[in-house]
Backbone as JSON, one array per atom type, in Angstrom:
{
  "sequence": "DGWGRARGALDLTGKTVGLIGFGMIARRVAELLQPFHNEIRVYDPYVSDDVVDAYSVQKTDLDEVLSKSFVVSIHTGLTDETRGMIGALELASIPDRGLIVNTARAGVIDENALVAELQSGRIRAALNVFWQEPLPKDHPLRELDNVIVTPHGGGLTLDTMRRHSESIVD",
  "N": [[13.39, -11.93, -16.13], [10.72, -11.29, -13.75], [11.67, -11.56, -11.13], [14.43, -11.83, -10.89], [17.41, -11.55, -12.66], [16.79, -9.85, -14.96], [15.5, -7.58, -14.06], [16.97, -7.0, -11.86], [18.0, -8.26, -8.83], [16.48, -7.87, -5.64], [16.93, -6.86, -2.29], [15.85, -7.67, 1.1], [16.82, -6.37, 3.29], [16.64, -3.57, 5.36], [14.38, -2.48, 4.08], [11.09, -1.13, 3.97], [8.31, -2.66, 5.44], [4.99, -3.61, 5.21], [2.37, -4.64, 7.29], [-0.73, -6.11, 7.1], [-3.23, -6.45, 9.23], [-2.57, -7.7, 12.49], [-2.3, -9.93, 14.06], [-1.52, -13.06, 15.66], [0.14, -14.46, 13.7], [1.2, -12.35, 12.11], [2.51, -10.97, 14.04], [4.56, -12.76, 14.63], [5.83, -12.78, 12.2], [6.85, -10.15, 12.23], [8.71, -10.47, 14.33], [10.54, -12.27, 13.07], [11.5, -10.73, 11.13], [13.33, -8.87, 12.35], [16.19, -9.26, 12.28], [16.66, -8.06, 9.8], [16.44, -5.39, 9.88], [14.19, -3.85, 9.35], [11.82, -1.15, 8.71], [8.7, -1.45, 10.05], [5.31, -1.2, 9.27], [2.06, -1.17, 10.37], [-1.3, -2.07, 9.72], [-4.04, -2.34, 11.52], [-7.04, -1.96, 12.8], [-7.94, -2.95, 15.15], [-6.03, -3.65, 16.91], [-4.24, -3.18, 19.97], [-2.48, -0.29, 21.22], [-0.49, -0.9, 23.03], [0.29, -3.56, 22.27], [1.32, -3.01, 19.79], [3.46, -1.3, 20.54], [5.02, -3.09, 21.93], [6.12, -4.69, 20.05], [7.59, -2.93, 18.59], [6.73, -1.67, 16.29], [5.16, 0.44, 13.77], [2.01, 1.73, 13.98], [-0.42, 2.5, 11.59], [-2.54, 3.92, 9.0], [-4.35, 2.09, 6.41], [-3.78, 3.14, 3.78], [-1.27, 4.39, 4.05], [0.29, 2.1, 4.78], [0.16, 0.67, 2.43], [1.21, 2.47, 0.42], [3.67, 3.19, 1.38], [5.33, 1.0, 1.67], [7.69, -1.42, 0.82], [7.37, -4.17, 0.81], [4.24, -5.67, 1.12], [2.44, -7.46, 3.36], [-0.18, -9.67, 3.84], [-2.32, -10.42, 6.55], [-4.81, -10.54, 7.62], [-8.09, -11.68, 8.59], [-10.92, -12.97, 6.65], [-13.65, -11.0, 6.36], [-16.82, -9.35, 6.29], [-16.05, -6.75, 6.34], [-13.36, -6.8, 5.43], [-13.4, -8.1, 2.98], [-12.47, -7.76, -0.37], [-11.08, -5.46, 0.24], [-8.7, -4.57, -0.77], [-8.31, -3.25, -3.63], [-8.1, -2.1, -7.15], [-7.38, 0.59, -6.82], [-6.01, 0.65, -4.42], [-3.98, -1.27, -4.88], [-2.63, 0.03, -6.88], [-1.27, 2.04, -5.44], [0.84, 0.77, -4.3], [4.41, 0.76, -4.14], [6.46, 1.03, -7.15], [7.92, -2.04, -8.26], [7.35, -3.2, -5.89], [6.33, -5.73, -3.51], [3.63, -7.9, -3.0], [2.32, -9.99, -0.55], [0.33, -12.64, 0.09], [-0.86, -14.67, 2.33], [-2.96, -15.28, 3.77], [-6.12, -14.73, 3.25], [-7.71, -15.13, 0.23], [-9.83, -13.59, -0.73], [-9.55, -11.08, 0.32], [-8.24, -9.45, -1.41], [-9.19, -7.9, -4.42], [-9.65, -10.09, -7.1], [-9.51, -9.62, -9.98], [-8.47, -7.11, -10.12], [-5.95, -7.53, -9.02], [-4.74, -9.32, -10.81], [-4.75, -7.74, -13.1], [-3.03, -5.72, -12.34], [-0.72, -7.1, -11.82], [-0.16, -8.17, -14.41], [0.66, -5.94, -15.61], [3.27, -5.76, -14.87], [4.36, -4.08, -13.09], [4.42, -4.52, -10.2], [5.13, -7.24, -7.88], [4.2, -10.51, -6.74], [3.63, -12.91, -4.09], [1.85, -15.7, -3.47], [-0.29, -17.79, -1.64], [-2.86, -18.47, -1.37], [-6.09, -18.63, -2.85], [-8.71, -17.65, -5.03], [-10.23, -19.53, -6.07], [-9.77, -22.78, -5.19], [-8.1, -25.81, -5.93], [-5.83, -23.41, -7.55], [-6.86, -22.74, -10.86], [-5.55, -24.54, -13.57], [-5.4, -22.98, -15.94], [-5.23, -20.39, -15.04], [-4.4, -16.99, -15.24], [-2.48, -16.07, -13.45], [-0.68, -18.08, -13.32], [0.95, -17.85, -15.44], [2.61, -15.64, -15.25], [5.76, -14.19, -14.75], [6.44, -12.6, -12.66], [5.19, -13.49, -10.3], [4.85, -15.76, -7.68], [3.42, -18.74, -6.82], [2.12, -20.97, -4.48], [0.84, -23.92, -2.95], [-1.68, -23.52, -0.38], [-1.29, -25.31, 1.73], [1.34, -25.75, 1.67], [3.39, -25.82, 3.55], [2.67, -27.75, 5.21], [3.39, -30.36, 7.11], [4.08, -33.72, 8.33], [5.04, -33.53, 10.81], [4.27, -30.93, 11.56], [1.5, -31.22, 11.52], [1.31, -33.06, 13.63], [2.23, -31.43, 15.82], [0.16, -29.43, 15.77], [-2.01, -31.03, 16.46], [-1.23, -31.88, 18.95], [-1.12, -29.33, 20.28], [-3.81, -28.62, 20.24], [-4.96, -30.55, 21.9], [-3.6, -29.86, 24.28]],
  "CA": [[12.12, -12.29, -15.39], [10.35, -10.26, -12.68], [12.29, -11.79, -9.76], [15.88, -11.82, -10.89], [18.37, -10.81, -13.52], [16.3, -8.81, -15.91], [15.19, -6.29, -13.34], [17.89, -6.85, -10.79], [17.51, -8.91, -7.61], [16.29, -6.98, -4.56], [17.23, -7.37, -0.92], [14.92, -7.27, 2.09], [17.43, -5.6, 4.43], [16.4, -2.13, 5.41], [13.22, -2.06, 3.36], [9.86, -0.96, 4.77], [7.4, -3.81, 5.32], [3.75, -3.27, 5.78], [1.58, -5.84, 7.69], [-2.17, -5.79, 7.11], [-3.6, -7.33, 10.32], [-1.42, -7.85, 13.41], [-2.49, -11.08, 15.01], [-0.28, -14.02, 16.05], [1.07, -14.77, 12.62], [1.91, -11.15, 11.72], [3.54, -10.67, 15.08], [5.73, -13.71, 14.4], [6.57, -12.23, 11.01], [7.62, -9.0, 12.77], [9.89, -11.04, 15.11], [11.4, -12.89, 12.13], [12.13, -9.62, 10.3], [14.17, -8.16, 13.09], [17.61, -9.26, 11.74], [16.78, -7.33, 8.43], [16.38, -4.01, 10.2], [13.06, -3.2, 8.49], [10.74, -0.36, 9.33], [7.48, -2.15, 9.88], [4.13, -0.39, 9.4], [1.04, -2.08, 10.61], [-2.63, -1.6, 9.75], [-4.95, -3.22, 12.21], [-7.83, -1.1, 13.67], [-8.38, -3.63, 16.38], [-4.85, -4.14, 17.79], [-4.05, -2.11, 20.97], [-1.21, 0.37, 21.16], [0.46, -1.76, 23.91], [0.78, -4.58, 21.48], [2.22, -2.36, 18.72], [4.7, -0.83, 21.15], [5.87, -4.27, 22.39], [6.82, -5.17, 18.79], [8.4, -1.85, 18.0], [6.18, -1.36, 14.88], [4.35, 1.66, 13.62], [0.66, 1.49, 13.59], [-0.86, 3.56, 10.68], [-3.71, 3.55, 8.21], [-4.12, 1.22, 5.17], [-3.23, 3.86, 2.69], [0.14, 4.55, 4.31], [0.96, 0.8, 4.75], [0.32, 0.31, 1.02], [2.02, 3.38, -0.29], [5.07, 3.41, 1.86], [5.96, -0.25, 2.02], [8.21, -2.26, -0.34], [6.68, -5.42, 0.94], [2.95, -5.67, 1.86], [2.11, -8.84, 3.67], [-1.55, -9.6, 4.38], [-2.49, -11.33, 7.7], [-6.13, -10.37, 8.12], [-9.09, -12.63, 8.31], [-11.86, -12.49, 5.64], [-14.9, -10.59, 6.97], [-17.56, -8.34, 5.42], [-15.23, -5.5, 6.36], [-12.15, -7.0, 4.71], [-13.64, -8.67, 1.61], [-12.2, -6.85, -1.37], [-10.56, -4.13, 0.73], [-7.56, -4.17, -1.56], [-8.73, -3.21, -5.03], [-7.28, -1.48, -8.08], [-6.82, 1.9, -6.3], [-5.03, 0.25, -3.4], [-2.77, -1.95, -5.57], [-1.88, 1.09, -7.68], [-0.57, 2.84, -4.55], [2.06, 0.07, -3.87], [5.47, 1.39, -4.93], [6.98, 0.15, -8.26], [8.72, -3.16, -7.85], [7.0, -3.69, -4.59], [5.93, -7.12, -3.45], [2.47, -8.13, -2.08], [2.36, -11.32, -0.14], [-0.96, -13.0, 0.68], [-0.93, -16.06, 2.88], [-4.14, -15.11, 4.7], [-7.38, -15.13, 2.6], [-7.68, -14.57, -1.18], [-10.96, -12.62, -0.9], [-9.18, -9.73, 0.86], [-7.78, -8.79, -2.58], [-9.97, -8.17, -5.6], [-8.81, -10.88, -8.04], [-9.4, -9.08, -11.28], [-7.53, -5.99, -9.93], [-4.61, -8.01, -8.75], [-4.24, -10.02, -12.09], [-4.34, -6.72, -14.04], [-1.74, -4.95, -11.78], [0.46, -8.01, -12.03], [0.05, -8.33, -15.81], [1.35, -4.77, -15.99], [4.64, -5.97, -14.49], [4.8, -3.03, -12.1], [4.7, -4.97, -8.87], [5.31, -8.67, -7.88], [3.31, -11.15, -5.72], [3.86, -14.24, -3.64], [0.5, -16.11, -3.14], [-0.61, -19.23, -1.42], [-4.27, -18.56, -1.15], [-6.65, -18.25, -4.17], [-10.17, -17.39, -5.0], [-10.75, -20.85, -6.37], [-8.74, -23.77, -4.8], [-6.82, -25.21, -6.27], [-5.84, -22.4, -8.61], [-7.03, -23.47, -12.08], [-4.33, -24.64, -14.43], [-5.32, -22.04, -17.02], [-5.36, -19.08, -14.52], [-3.38, -16.12, -15.66], [-1.34, -15.88, -12.58], [0.29, -19.15, -13.48], [1.78, -17.51, -16.68], [3.36, -14.54, -14.92], [7.09, -14.41, -14.13], [6.51, -11.78, -11.44], [4.37, -14.19, -9.31], [5.13, -17.01, -7.08], [2.23, -19.34, -6.33], [2.4, -22.2, -3.85], [-0.35, -24.38, -2.3], [-1.82, -23.03, 0.97], [-0.85, -26.33, 2.68], [2.65, -26.09, 1.32], [4.23, -26.0, 4.73], [1.99, -28.75, 6.09], [4.24, -31.63, 7.14], [3.6, -34.62, 9.34], [5.45, -32.83, 12.12], [3.39, -29.78, 11.77], [0.17, -31.8, 11.91], [1.46, -33.62, 14.94], [2.33, -30.31, 16.73], [-1.14, -28.9, 15.82], [-2.88, -31.92, 17.16], [-0.81, -31.82, 20.43], [-1.61, -28.06, 20.7], [-5.25, -28.6, 20.45], [-5.15, -31.38, 22.99], [-3.15, -29.18, 25.46]],
  "C": [[11.93, -11.27, -14.25], [11.09, -10.34, -11.4], [13.82, -11.56, -9.79], [16.62, -10.93, -11.83], [17.81, -9.71, -14.3], [16.04, -7.49, -15.32], [16.13, -6.1, -12.14], [17.31, -7.46, -9.5], [17.42, -7.81, -6.57], [16.44, -7.54, -3.27], [16.16, -6.91, 0.04], [15.51, -6.35, 3.12], [17.11, -4.13, 4.31], [15.2, -1.64, 4.71], [12.07, -1.87, 4.4], [8.89, -2.07, 4.41], [6.08, -3.31, 6.03], [2.92, -4.65, 6.08], [0.12, -5.37, 7.79], [-2.74, -6.84, 8.06], [-2.43, -7.66, 11.14], [-1.76, -8.88, 14.45], [-1.28, -11.9, 15.23], [0.64, -14.23, 14.91], [1.88, -13.51, 12.16], [2.87, -10.76, 12.76], [4.85, -11.51, 14.99], [6.47, -13.2, 13.25], [7.43, -11.05, 11.46], [8.82, -9.46, 13.48], [10.97, -11.56, 14.06], [12.14, -11.92, 11.29], [13.18, -8.79, 11.05], [15.64, -8.17, 12.67], [17.8, -8.41, 10.44], [16.6, -5.84, 8.68], [15.39, -3.19, 9.36], [12.34, -2.21, 9.42], [9.53, -1.06, 9.09], [6.28, -1.33, 10.31], [3.01, -1.44, 9.53], [-0.39, -1.37, 10.5], [-3.55, -2.68, 10.37], [-5.72, -2.37, 13.09], [-8.14, -1.66, 14.98], [-7.24, -3.91, 17.45], [-4.59, -2.88, 18.73], [-2.62, -1.48, 20.76], [-0.18, -0.35, 21.93], [1.06, -2.84, 23.07], [1.71, -4.04, 20.35], [3.54, -1.93, 19.31], [5.59, -1.99, 21.64], [6.55, -4.83, 21.26], [7.62, -4.09, 18.1], [8.05, -1.69, 16.49], [5.42, -0.16, 14.93], [2.97, 1.41, 13.21], [0.2, 2.82, 12.81], [-2.09, 3.09, 9.89], [-3.3, 2.68, 6.95], [-3.44, 1.97, 4.1], [-1.62, 4.02, 2.9], [0.9, 3.18, 4.29], [1.16, 0.49, 3.25], [1.33, 1.2, 0.22], [3.43, 3.61, 0.09], [5.84, 2.16, 2.08], [6.45, -1.03, 0.73], [7.6, -3.58, -0.44], [5.39, -5.2, 1.77], [2.56, -7.1, 2.07], [0.72, -8.81, 4.38], [-1.74, -10.76, 5.44], [-3.98, -11.16, 8.33], [-7.12, -11.45, 7.82], [-10.01, -12.1, 7.28], [-13.19, -12.32, 6.36], [-15.62, -9.8, 5.95], [-16.74, -7.2, 5.32], [-13.98, -5.65, 5.44], [-12.21, -7.5, 3.33], [-13.53, -7.62, 0.55], [-11.67, -5.54, -1.02], [-9.3, -3.73, -0.11], [-7.97, -4.41, -3.05], [-7.69, -2.53, -5.96], [-6.62, -0.25, -7.51], [-5.68, 1.56, -5.3], [-3.78, -0.38, -3.97], [-1.91, -0.94, -6.32], [-0.98, 1.96, -6.67], [0.76, 2.1, -3.97], [3.25, 0.53, -4.77], [5.93, 0.4, -6.09], [7.97, -0.89, -7.72], [8.41, -3.71, -6.6], [6.46, -5.12, -4.63], [4.74, -7.17, -2.53], [2.46, -9.66, -1.79], [0.97, -11.57, 0.54], [-0.96, -14.5, 1.03], [-2.13, -16.17, 3.86], [-5.4, -15.66, 4.02], [-7.36, -14.44, 1.23], [-8.57, -13.43, -1.33], [-10.57, -11.21, -0.35], [-8.73, -8.81, -0.32], [-8.76, -9.02, -3.69], [-9.19, -8.91, -6.62], [-8.51, -10.24, -9.29], [-8.4, -7.89, -11.19], [-6.1, -6.45, -9.77], [-4.05, -8.59, -10.01], [-3.85, -8.79, -13.0], [-3.12, -5.96, -13.62], [-0.53, -5.86, -12.08], [0.86, -8.21, -13.48], [0.78, -7.1, -16.24], [2.89, -4.95, -15.76], [5.15, -5.04, -13.53], [5.22, -3.54, -10.74], [4.84, -6.53, -9.04], [4.42, -9.22, -6.68], [3.84, -12.58, -5.37], [2.49, -14.63, -2.99], [0.46, -17.52, -2.7], [-2.13, -19.45, -1.03], [-4.98, -17.95, -2.49], [-8.09, -18.26, -4.11], [-10.88, -18.69, -5.38], [-9.59, -21.87, -6.06], [-9.07, -25.05, -5.32], [-6.92, -24.19, -7.42], [-5.94, -23.18, -10.0], [-5.78, -23.45, -12.93], [-4.26, -23.57, -15.45], [-5.43, -20.56, -16.42], [-4.25, -18.21, -15.0], [-2.27, -15.99, -14.8], [-0.29, -16.83, -12.79], [1.31, -18.8, -14.61], [2.76, -16.33, -16.36], [4.7, -14.77, -14.33], [7.32, -13.52, -12.88], [5.61, -12.32, -10.21], [4.86, -15.54, -8.9], [3.89, -17.55, -6.49], [2.65, -20.68, -5.66], [1.03, -22.63, -3.2], [-0.44, -23.82, -0.89], [-1.33, -24.04, 2.09], [0.62, -26.61, 2.33], [3.61, -26.28, 2.35], [3.64, -27.02, 5.64], [2.75, -30.11, 5.99], [3.64, -32.54, 8.24], [3.96, -34.03, 10.69], [4.62, -31.72, 12.56], [2.01, -30.29, 12.19], [0.19, -32.37, 13.32], [1.44, -32.48, 16.06], [0.92, -29.59, 16.88], [-2.07, -29.67, 16.68], [-2.54, -31.74, 18.67], [-1.23, -30.4, 21.08], [-3.02, -27.93, 21.06], [-5.64, -29.42, 21.65], [-4.73, -30.62, 24.34], [-4.07, -28.07, 25.75]]
}
């Protein structure tokens, strides 16, 4: 399978991680990655250099984040500017056996381009956002062994909902 024995399991330690968007969630991801000694590259044209420096990450362009990162994690919102910004050309630049993670918005990635790239078996993906929610039962992503799909609300627990509600009230 694409994740384990057949191709050899891969470790996160020391790998380069690219973050597309560097808002609150991506900053928390950068903090959580610290024990893994990753080089973290960030693409976010709107984040200040002071913020980037505070997190000890490297701000760069989208091409470099994609082509130089073993893991690419998407954390940008969906706008006219970001819709479809990762298409076939961008996906092709991710290194072989690389992993793309999208927990932000499905529309940032061109669906057909992603499905085609994943069907080739060259890269892997972990996704919890989809172009149609829920992901149709006959969607090709469900058949691939190099893809993990989870519901977007997969981490939504009663405790999380309580904390969110308290945060809003505060």
